[in-house]
Coordinates of C-alpha atoms in Angstrom, one line a residue:
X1 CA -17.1 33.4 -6.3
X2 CA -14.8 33.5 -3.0
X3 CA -11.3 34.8 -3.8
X4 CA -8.8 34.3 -1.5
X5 CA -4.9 35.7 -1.0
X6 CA -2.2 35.3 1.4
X7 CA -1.0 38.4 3.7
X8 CA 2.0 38.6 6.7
X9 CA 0.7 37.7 10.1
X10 CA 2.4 40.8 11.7
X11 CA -0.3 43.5 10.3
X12 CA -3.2 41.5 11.5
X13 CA -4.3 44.6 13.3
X14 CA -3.9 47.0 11.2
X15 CA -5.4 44.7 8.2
X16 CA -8.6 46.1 6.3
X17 CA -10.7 44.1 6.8
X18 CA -14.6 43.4 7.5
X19 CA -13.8 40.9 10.3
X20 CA -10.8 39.2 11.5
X21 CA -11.2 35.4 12.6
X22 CA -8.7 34.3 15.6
X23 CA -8.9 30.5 17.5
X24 CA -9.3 29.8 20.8
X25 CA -8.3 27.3 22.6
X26 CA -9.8 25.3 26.0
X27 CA -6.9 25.4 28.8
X28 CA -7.6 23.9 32.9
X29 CA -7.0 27.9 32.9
X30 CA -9.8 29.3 31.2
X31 CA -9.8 29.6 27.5
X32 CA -6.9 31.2 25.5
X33 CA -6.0 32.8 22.5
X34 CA -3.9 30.6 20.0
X35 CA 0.0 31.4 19.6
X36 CA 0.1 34.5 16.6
X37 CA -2.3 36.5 18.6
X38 CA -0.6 38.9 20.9
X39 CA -0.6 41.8 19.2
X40 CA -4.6 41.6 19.0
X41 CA -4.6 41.6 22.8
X42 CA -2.1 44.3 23.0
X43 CA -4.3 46.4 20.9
X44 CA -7.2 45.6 22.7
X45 CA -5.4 46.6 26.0
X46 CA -5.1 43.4 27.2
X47 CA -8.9 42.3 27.8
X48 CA -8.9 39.7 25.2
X49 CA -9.1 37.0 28.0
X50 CA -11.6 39.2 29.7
X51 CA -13.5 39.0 26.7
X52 CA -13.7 35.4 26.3
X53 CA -15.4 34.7 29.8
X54 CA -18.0 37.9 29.2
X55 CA -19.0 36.1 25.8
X56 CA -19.2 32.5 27.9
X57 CA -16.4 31.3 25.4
X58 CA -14.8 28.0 26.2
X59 CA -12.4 27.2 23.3
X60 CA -14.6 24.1 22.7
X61 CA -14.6 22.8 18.8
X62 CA -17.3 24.4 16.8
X63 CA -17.6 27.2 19.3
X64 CA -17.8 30.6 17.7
X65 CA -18.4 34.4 19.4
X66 CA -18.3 37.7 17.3
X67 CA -17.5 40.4 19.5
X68 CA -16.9 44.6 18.0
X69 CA -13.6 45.8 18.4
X70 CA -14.9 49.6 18.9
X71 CA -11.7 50.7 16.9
X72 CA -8.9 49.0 18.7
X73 CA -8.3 47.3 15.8
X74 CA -9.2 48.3 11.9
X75 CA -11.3 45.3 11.5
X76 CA -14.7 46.1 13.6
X77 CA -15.4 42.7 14.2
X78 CA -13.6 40.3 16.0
X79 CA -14.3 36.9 15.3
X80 CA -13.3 34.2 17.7
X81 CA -13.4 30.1 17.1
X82 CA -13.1 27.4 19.4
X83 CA -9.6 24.9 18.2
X84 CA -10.0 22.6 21.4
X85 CA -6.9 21.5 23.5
X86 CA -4.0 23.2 22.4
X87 CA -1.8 20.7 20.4
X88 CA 1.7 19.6 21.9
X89 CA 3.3 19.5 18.7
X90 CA 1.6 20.4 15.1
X91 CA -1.9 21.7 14.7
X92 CA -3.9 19.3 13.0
X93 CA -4.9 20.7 9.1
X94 CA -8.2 19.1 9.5
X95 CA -9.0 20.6 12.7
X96 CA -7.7 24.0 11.2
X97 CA -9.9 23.3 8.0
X98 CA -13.3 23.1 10.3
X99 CA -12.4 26.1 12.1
X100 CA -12.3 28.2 9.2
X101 CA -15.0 26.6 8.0
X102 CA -17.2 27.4 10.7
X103 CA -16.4 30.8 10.8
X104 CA -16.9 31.9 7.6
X105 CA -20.3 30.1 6.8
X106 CA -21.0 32.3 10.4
X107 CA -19.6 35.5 8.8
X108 CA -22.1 34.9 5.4
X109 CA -22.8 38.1 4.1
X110 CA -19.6 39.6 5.1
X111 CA -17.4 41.1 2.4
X112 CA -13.4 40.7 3.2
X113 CA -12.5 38.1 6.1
X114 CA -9.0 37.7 7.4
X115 CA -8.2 34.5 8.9
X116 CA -5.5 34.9 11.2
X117 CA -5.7 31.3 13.1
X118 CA -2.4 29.2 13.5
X119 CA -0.5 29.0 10.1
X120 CA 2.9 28.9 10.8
X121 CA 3.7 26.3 8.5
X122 CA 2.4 25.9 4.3
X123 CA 0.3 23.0 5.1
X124 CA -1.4 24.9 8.1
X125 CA -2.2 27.7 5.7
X126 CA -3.2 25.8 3.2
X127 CA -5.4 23.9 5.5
X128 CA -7.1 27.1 6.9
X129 CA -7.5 28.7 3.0
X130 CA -9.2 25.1 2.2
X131 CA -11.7 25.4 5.3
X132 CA -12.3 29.0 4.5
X133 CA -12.9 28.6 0.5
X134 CA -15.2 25.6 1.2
X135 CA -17.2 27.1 4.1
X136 CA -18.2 30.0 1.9
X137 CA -20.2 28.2 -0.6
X138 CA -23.7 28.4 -1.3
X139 CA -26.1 26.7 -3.6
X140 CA -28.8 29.4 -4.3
X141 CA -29.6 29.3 -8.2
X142 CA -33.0 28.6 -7.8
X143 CA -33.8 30.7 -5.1
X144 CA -36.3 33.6 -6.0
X145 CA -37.8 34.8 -2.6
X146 CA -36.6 34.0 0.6
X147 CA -33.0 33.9 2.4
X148 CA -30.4 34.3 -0.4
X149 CA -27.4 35.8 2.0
X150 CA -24.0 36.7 -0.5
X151 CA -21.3 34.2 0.6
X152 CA -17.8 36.0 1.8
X153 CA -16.3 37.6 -1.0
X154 CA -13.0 38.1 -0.4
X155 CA -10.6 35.9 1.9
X156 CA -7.1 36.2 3.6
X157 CA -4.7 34.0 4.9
X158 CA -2.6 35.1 7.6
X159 CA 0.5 33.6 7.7
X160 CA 4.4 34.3 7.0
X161 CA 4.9 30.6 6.2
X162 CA 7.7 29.5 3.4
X163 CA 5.7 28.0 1.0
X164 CA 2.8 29.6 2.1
X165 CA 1.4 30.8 -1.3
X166 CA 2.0 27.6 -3.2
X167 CA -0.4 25.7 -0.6
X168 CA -2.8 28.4 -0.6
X169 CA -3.3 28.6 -4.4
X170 CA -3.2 24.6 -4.5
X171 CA -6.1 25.2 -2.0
X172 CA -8.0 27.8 -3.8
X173 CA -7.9 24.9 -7.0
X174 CA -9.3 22.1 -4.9
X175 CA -11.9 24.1 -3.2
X176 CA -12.6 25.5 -6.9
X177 CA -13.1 21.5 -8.2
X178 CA -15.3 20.4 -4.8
X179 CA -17.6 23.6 -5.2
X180 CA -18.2 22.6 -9.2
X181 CA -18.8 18.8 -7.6
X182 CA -21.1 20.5 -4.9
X183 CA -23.5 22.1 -7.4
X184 CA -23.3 19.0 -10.1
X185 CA -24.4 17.4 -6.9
X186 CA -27.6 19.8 -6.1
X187 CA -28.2 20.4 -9.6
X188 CA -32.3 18.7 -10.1
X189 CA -32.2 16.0 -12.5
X190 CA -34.6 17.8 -14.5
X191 CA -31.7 19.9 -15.1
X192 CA -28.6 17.3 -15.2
X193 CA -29.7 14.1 -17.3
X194 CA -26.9 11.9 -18.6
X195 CA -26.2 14.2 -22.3
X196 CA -26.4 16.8 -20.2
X197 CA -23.5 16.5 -18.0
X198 CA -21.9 14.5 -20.4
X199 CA -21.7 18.5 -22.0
X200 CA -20.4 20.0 -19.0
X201 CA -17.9 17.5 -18.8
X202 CA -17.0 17.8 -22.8
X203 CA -16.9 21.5 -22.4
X204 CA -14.9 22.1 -19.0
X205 CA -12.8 19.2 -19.7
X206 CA -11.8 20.5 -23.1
X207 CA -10.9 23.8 -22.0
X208 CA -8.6 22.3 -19.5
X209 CA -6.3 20.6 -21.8
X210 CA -8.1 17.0 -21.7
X211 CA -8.9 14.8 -24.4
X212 CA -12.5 13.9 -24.4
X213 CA -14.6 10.9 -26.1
X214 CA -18.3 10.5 -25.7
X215 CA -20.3 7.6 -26.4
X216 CA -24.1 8.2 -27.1
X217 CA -26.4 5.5 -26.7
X218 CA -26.3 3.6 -30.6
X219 CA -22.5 3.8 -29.6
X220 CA -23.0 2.3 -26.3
X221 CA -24.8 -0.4 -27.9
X222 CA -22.7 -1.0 -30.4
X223 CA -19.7 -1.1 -28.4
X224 CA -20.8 -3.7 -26.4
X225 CA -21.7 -1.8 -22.8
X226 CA -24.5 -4.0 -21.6
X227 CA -24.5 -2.9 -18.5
X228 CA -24.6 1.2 -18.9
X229 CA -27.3 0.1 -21.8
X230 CA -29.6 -2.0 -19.5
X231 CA -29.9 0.6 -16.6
X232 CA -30.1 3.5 -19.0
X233 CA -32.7 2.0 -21.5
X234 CA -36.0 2.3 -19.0
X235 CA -35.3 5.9 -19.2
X236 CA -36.4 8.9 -21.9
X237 CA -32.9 10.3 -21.5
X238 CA -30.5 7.7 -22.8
X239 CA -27.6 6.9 -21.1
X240 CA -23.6 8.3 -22.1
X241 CA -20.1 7.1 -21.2
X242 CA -17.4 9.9 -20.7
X243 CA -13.8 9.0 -20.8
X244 CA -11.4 12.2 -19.5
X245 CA -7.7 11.6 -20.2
X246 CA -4.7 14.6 -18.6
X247 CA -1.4 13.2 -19.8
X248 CA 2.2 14.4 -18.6
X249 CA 5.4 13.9 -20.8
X250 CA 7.4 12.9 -17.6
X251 CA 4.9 10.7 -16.1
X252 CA 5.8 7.7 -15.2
X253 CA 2.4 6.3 -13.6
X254 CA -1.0 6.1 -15.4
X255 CA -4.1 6.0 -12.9
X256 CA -7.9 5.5 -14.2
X257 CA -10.8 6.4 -12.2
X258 CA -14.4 4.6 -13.0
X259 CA -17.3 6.9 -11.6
X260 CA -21.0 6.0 -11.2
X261 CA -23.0 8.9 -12.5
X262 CA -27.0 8.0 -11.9
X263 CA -28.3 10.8 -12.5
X264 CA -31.6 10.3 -10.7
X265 CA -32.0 6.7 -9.3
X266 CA -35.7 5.8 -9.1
X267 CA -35.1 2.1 -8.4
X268 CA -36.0 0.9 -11.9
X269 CA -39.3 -1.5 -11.6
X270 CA -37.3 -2.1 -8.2
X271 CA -38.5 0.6 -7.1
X272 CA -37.4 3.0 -4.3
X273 CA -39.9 4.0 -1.0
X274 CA -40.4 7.9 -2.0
X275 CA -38.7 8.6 1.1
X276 CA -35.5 7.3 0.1
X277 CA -35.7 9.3 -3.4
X278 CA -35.6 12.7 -2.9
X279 CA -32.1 12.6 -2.5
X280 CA -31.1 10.4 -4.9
X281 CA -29.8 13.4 -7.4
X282 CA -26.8 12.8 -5.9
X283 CA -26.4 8.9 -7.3
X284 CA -23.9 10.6 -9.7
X285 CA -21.7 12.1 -6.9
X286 CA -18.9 9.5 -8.0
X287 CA -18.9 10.8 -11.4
X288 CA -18.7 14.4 -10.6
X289 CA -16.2 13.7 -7.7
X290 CA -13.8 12.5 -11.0
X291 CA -14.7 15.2 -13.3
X292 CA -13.9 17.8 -10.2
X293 CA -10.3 16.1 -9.7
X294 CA -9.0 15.6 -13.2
X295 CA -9.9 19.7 -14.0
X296 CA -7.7 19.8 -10.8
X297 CA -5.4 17.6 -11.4
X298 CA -4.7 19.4 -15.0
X299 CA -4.4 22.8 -13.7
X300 CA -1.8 21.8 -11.1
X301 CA -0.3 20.1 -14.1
X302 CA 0.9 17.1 -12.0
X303 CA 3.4 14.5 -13.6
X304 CA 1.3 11.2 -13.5
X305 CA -1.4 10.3 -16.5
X306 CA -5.4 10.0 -15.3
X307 CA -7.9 8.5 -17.4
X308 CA -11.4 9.4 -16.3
X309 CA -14.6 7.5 -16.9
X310 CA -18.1 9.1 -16.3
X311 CA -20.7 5.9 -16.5
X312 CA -23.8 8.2 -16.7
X313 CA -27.6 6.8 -17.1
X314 CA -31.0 7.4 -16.0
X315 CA -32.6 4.4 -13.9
X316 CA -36.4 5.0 -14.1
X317 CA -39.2 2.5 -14.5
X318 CA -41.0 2.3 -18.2
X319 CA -42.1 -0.6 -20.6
X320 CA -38.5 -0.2 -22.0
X321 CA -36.6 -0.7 -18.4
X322 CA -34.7 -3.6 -17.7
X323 CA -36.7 -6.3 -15.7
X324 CA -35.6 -8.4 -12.7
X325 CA -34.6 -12.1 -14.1
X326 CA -33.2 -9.9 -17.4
X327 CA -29.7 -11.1 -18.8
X328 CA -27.5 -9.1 -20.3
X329 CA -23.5 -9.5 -21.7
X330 CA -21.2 -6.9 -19.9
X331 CA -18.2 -5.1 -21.8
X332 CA -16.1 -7.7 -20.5
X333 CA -18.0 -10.4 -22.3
X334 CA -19.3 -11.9 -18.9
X335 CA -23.1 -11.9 -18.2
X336 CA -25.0 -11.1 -15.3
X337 CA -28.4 -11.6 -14.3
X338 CA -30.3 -8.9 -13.0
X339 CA -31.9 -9.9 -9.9
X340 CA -33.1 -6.3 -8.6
X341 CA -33.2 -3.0 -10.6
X342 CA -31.9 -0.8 -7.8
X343 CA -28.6 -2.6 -7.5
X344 CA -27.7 -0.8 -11.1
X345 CA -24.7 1.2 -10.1
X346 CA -22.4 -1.7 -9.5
X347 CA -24.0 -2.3 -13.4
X348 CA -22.8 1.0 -14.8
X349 CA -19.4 0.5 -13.1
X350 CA -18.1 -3.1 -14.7
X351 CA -18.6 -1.7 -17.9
X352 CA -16.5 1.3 -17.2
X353 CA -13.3 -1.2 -15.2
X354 CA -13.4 -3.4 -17.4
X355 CA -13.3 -0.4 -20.3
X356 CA -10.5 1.3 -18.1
X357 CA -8.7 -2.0 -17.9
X358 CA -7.8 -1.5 -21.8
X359 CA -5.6 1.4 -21.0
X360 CA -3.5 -0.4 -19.0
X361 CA -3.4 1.4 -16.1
X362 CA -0.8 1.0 -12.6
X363 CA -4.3 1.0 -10.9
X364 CA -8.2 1.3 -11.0
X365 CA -9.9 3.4 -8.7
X366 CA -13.6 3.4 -8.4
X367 CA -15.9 6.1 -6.6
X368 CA -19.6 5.2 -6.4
X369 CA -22.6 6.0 -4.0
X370 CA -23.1 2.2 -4.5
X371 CA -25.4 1.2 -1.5
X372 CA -27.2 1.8 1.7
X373 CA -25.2 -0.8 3.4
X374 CA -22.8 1.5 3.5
X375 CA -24.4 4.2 5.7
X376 CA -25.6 1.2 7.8
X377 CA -21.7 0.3 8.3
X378 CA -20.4 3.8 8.5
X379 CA -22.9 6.1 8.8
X380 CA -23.5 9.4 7.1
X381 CA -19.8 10.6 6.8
X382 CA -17.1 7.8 6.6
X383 CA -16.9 6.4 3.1
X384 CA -16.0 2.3 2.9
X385 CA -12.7 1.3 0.7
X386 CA -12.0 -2.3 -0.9
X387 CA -9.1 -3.5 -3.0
X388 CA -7.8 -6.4 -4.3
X389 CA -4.3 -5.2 -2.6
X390 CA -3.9 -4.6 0.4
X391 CA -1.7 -2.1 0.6
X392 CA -3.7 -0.2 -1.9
X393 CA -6.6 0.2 0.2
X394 CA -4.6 1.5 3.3
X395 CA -2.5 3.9 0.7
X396 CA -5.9 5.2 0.0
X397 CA -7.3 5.3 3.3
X398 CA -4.3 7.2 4.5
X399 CA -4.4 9.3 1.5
X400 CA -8.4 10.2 2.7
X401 CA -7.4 10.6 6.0
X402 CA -4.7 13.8 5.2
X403 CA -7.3 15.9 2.6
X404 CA -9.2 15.5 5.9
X405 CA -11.9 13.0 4.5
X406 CA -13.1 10.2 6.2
X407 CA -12.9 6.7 5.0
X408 CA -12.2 3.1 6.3
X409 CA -11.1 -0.1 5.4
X410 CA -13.5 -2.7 4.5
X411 CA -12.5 -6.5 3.6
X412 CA -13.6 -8.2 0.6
X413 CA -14.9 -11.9 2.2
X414 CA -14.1 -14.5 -0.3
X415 CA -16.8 -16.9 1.4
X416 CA -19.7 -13.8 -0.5
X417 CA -18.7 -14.6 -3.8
X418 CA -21.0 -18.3 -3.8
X419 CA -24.0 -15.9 -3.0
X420 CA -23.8 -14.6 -6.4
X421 CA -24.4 -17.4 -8.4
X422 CA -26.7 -17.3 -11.1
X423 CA -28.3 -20.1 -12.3
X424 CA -28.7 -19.2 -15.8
X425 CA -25.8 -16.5 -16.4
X426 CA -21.9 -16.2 -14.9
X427 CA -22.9 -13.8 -12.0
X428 CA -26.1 -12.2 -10.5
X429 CA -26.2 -8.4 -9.2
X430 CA -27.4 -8.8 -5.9
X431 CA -26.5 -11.7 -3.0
X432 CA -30.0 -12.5 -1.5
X433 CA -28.5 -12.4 1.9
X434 CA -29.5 -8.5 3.4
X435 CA -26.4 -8.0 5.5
X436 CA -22.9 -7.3 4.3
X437 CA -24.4 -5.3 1.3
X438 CA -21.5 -3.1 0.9
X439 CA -18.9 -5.9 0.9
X440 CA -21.0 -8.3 -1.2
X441 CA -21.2 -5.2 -3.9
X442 CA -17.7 -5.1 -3.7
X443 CA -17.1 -8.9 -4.5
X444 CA -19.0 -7.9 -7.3
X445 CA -16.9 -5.4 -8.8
X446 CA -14.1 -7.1 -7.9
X447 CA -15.1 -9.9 -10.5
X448 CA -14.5 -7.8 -13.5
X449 CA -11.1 -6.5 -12.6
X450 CA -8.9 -7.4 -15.2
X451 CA -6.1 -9.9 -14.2
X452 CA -3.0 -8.4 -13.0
X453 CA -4.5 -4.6 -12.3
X454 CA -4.4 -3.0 -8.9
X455 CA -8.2 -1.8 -7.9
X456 CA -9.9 -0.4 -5.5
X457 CA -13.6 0.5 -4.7
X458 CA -15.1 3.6 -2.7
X459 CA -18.4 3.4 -1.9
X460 CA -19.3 6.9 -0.5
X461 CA -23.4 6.6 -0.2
X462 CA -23.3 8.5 3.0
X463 CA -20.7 11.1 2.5
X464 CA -21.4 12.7 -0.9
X465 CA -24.8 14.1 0.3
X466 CA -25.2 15.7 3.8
X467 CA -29.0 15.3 4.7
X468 CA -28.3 17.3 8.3
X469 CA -27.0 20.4 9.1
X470 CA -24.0 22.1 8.0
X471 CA -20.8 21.5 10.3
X472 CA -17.5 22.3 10.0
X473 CA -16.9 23.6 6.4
X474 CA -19.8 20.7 4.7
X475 CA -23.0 22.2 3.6
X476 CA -26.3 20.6 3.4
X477 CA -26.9 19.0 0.1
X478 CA -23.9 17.9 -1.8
X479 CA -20.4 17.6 0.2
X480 CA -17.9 17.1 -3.1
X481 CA -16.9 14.3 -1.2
X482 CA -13.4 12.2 -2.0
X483 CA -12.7 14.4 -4.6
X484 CA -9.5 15.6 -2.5
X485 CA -8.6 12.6 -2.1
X486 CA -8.5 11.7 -5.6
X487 CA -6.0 14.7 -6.5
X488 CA -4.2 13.4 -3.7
X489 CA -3.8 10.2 -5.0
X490 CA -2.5 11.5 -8.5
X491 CA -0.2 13.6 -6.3
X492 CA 1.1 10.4 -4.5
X493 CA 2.0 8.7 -7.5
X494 CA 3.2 11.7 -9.5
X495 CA 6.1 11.4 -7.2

């Protein structure tokens, strides 16, 4: 586990350290160091600009050079990182974020790192503690043989910044939550069936202060949850329903969060090309990315209520599975037809809104990887938000857009709703028109809102699994995706 403190900028050459990361930025010049840096090039006798053009270093984002110091400074290894143009005002926190990241997943294997790029401000260190914490994790539990490289062990900020160590242990928190999100994420679902994470959640929720309440499967049933019950029933491992709650004595706000938690989607008897399953462990992303932000959420202790439900099932095909043409009566009393198997995460969800609805929340927040349409829209990193309010889904798109995750506004065309019809129940799960998938899942949802509630839908497919190569402080395998920006919405509306 990667700890990570805050030191003074002013000893960053005399710091002990195993390596000492510095930016660089691209200039009509020649590259340059970034402002904070001066004493470094005193120390090294003024060739630090000498340096950068012998190691063909332009400043360029995602750039990195590791040159030896040869006792100029204590650290032997200077680390250097391209930042890009030099900002006129502010530096970025997401561009700040990558550049730590990048140089610490480069510096793997490396003890103590000091990060001494541009901090001068509490969100600028938080930023660069937040890159560096999430660029040092790994995923190697089931390695044996092979390449199994320690991540960094130790980590510290630079920077003299008021405020400085608040932001730097509100980073360590996050980076804590996305880590646990990252290896629910990679975990194989031989390992991680629905009861199964429905005990991590019970136990890690619990001893953060929540209150927990797990359905089983007779429960399920008898409750009335059609939907988690059909996608879950073709499955040995039955399906569960988590509901989280943190509550604050001076809140004022109450937010609930519905995750889809597939813990291995096969399709159903709809089922998936092999070459689009191998991946799909990560079908419960939206549940973990919840479970990751309410243990957050209670250890910053912030002053807003968040009720937290995990929809978890199995979809696999057996004699027991739901069939296409099946009908079945949703918690909210409405029933839908099932016209494709692999369209059973919009399923899961409506039991779990319209469940969330009975709390009587200020809002509903949804976080699924719902469909491919989504990556067809956005690609692999930009997740798709929908709301029934406007000014919801650009709160939350802005919101995204400052924990440095990428998302977009997406409509909700009125004129998709007639493609639903059923003609023997109220609603069918899939419109048999190919293109607008992600919108027409959305219409969906959106019909078992309960009247009056604020709500909003992110459908993250792409960005909760990285199938390339790491970049920037993302890994390959599970990203921990929107969980930020779900602690930043509780922090919004905390006040």
């Amino acid at each position: 586990m990667t700890t990570v403190r805050l030191n003074p900028i002013d000893n960053a050459v005399s710091f002990d350290t195993d390596a000492l990361v510095v930016g660089i930025h691209t200039g009509p010049d020649g590259p340059h160091p970034a402002p904070g840096t001066e004493g470094l090039d005193e120390a090294l006798g003024g060739r630090l600009a000498a340096t950068l053009g012998s190691v063909g270093m332009k400043g360029k984002p995602g750039e990195i050079s590791k040159v030896p110091t040869f006792g100029a400074l204590t650290s032997p290894l200077l680390v250097l990182v391209g930042l890009g143009d030099a900002p006129e005002g502010d530096y970025d926190a997401e561009v700040l974020r990558r550049a730590a990241g990048i140089a610490i997943r480069a510096l793997a294997g490396t003890g103590r790192v000091a990060l001494a790029l541009p901090a001068v401000s509490a969100e600028q260190a938080g930023a660069v503690a937040m890159g560096g914490l999430l660029g040092a994790y790994s995923f190697v539990k089931y390695r044996t043989t092979g390449e199994r490289v320690a991540p960094v062990t130790e980590l510290t900020v630079l920077s003299d910044a008021e405020g400085a160590q608040a932001a730097v242990e509100r980073a360590a928190t996050l980076a804590g939550s996305v880590s646990l999100v990252r290896d629910l994420v990679n975990t194989p679902p031989s390992d991680l069936w629905p009861a199964r994470f429905a005990e991590i959640a019970e136990q890690m929720g619990s001893e953060a202060g929540l209150s927990v309440e797990v359905l089983d499967e007779k429960e399920l049933e008898e409750g009335g949850y059609g939907g988690i019950v059909a996608v879950g029933q073709g499955s040995a491992r039955p399906p569960r329903l988590v509901r989280l709650a943190y509550s604050h004595p001076e809140a004022s706000k109450t937010i609930a969060l519905v995750g889809k938690g597939i813990t291995f989607d096969s399709g159903g008897l709809s089922l998936k090309p092999s070459a689009a399953m191998d991946w799909m462990k990560s079908d419960m992303g939206g549940a973990g990315s919840i479970l990751g932000a309410l243990l957050a959420i209670a250890k910053l202790e912030l002053k807003v209520n968040v009720i937290g439900y995990l929809c978890l099932a199995e979809n696999m095909p057996s004699g027991t599975a739901q069939r296409p043409s099946d009908v079945f009566t949703s918690f909210s009393g409405k029933t839908v037809e099932v016209l494709d198997t692999d369209a059973e995460g919009r399923l899961v969800l409506i039991d779990g809104i319209a469940r969330a609805g009975q709390d009587n929340p200020d809002l509903i927040v949804d976080i699924a990887t719902l469909t491919g349409a989504q990556i067809v829209a956005l690609g692999w990193r930009t997740a798709g938000v929908m709301a029934n309010d406007d000014d919801l889904r650009e709160e939350i798109v802005e919101i995204a857009g400052e924990q440095g995750e990428a998302a977009w506004a997406m409509p909700l065309p009125d004129e998709l709703r007639k493609g639903l019809d059923s003609p023997v129940a109220d609603i069918a799960n899939l419109h048999p028109e190919r293109f607008g998938g992600m919108l027409t899942a959305g219409v969906f949802l959106r019909e078992f809102v309960p009247d009056g509630v604020r709500w909003a839908h992110i459908d993250m497919a792409g960005p909760a699994f990285n199938k390339g190569e790491a970049h920037g402080y993302t890994p390959r395998g599970g990203t921990g995706a929107i969980t930020r920006t779900l602690v930043g919405l509780a922090e919004r509306y905390a006040g």
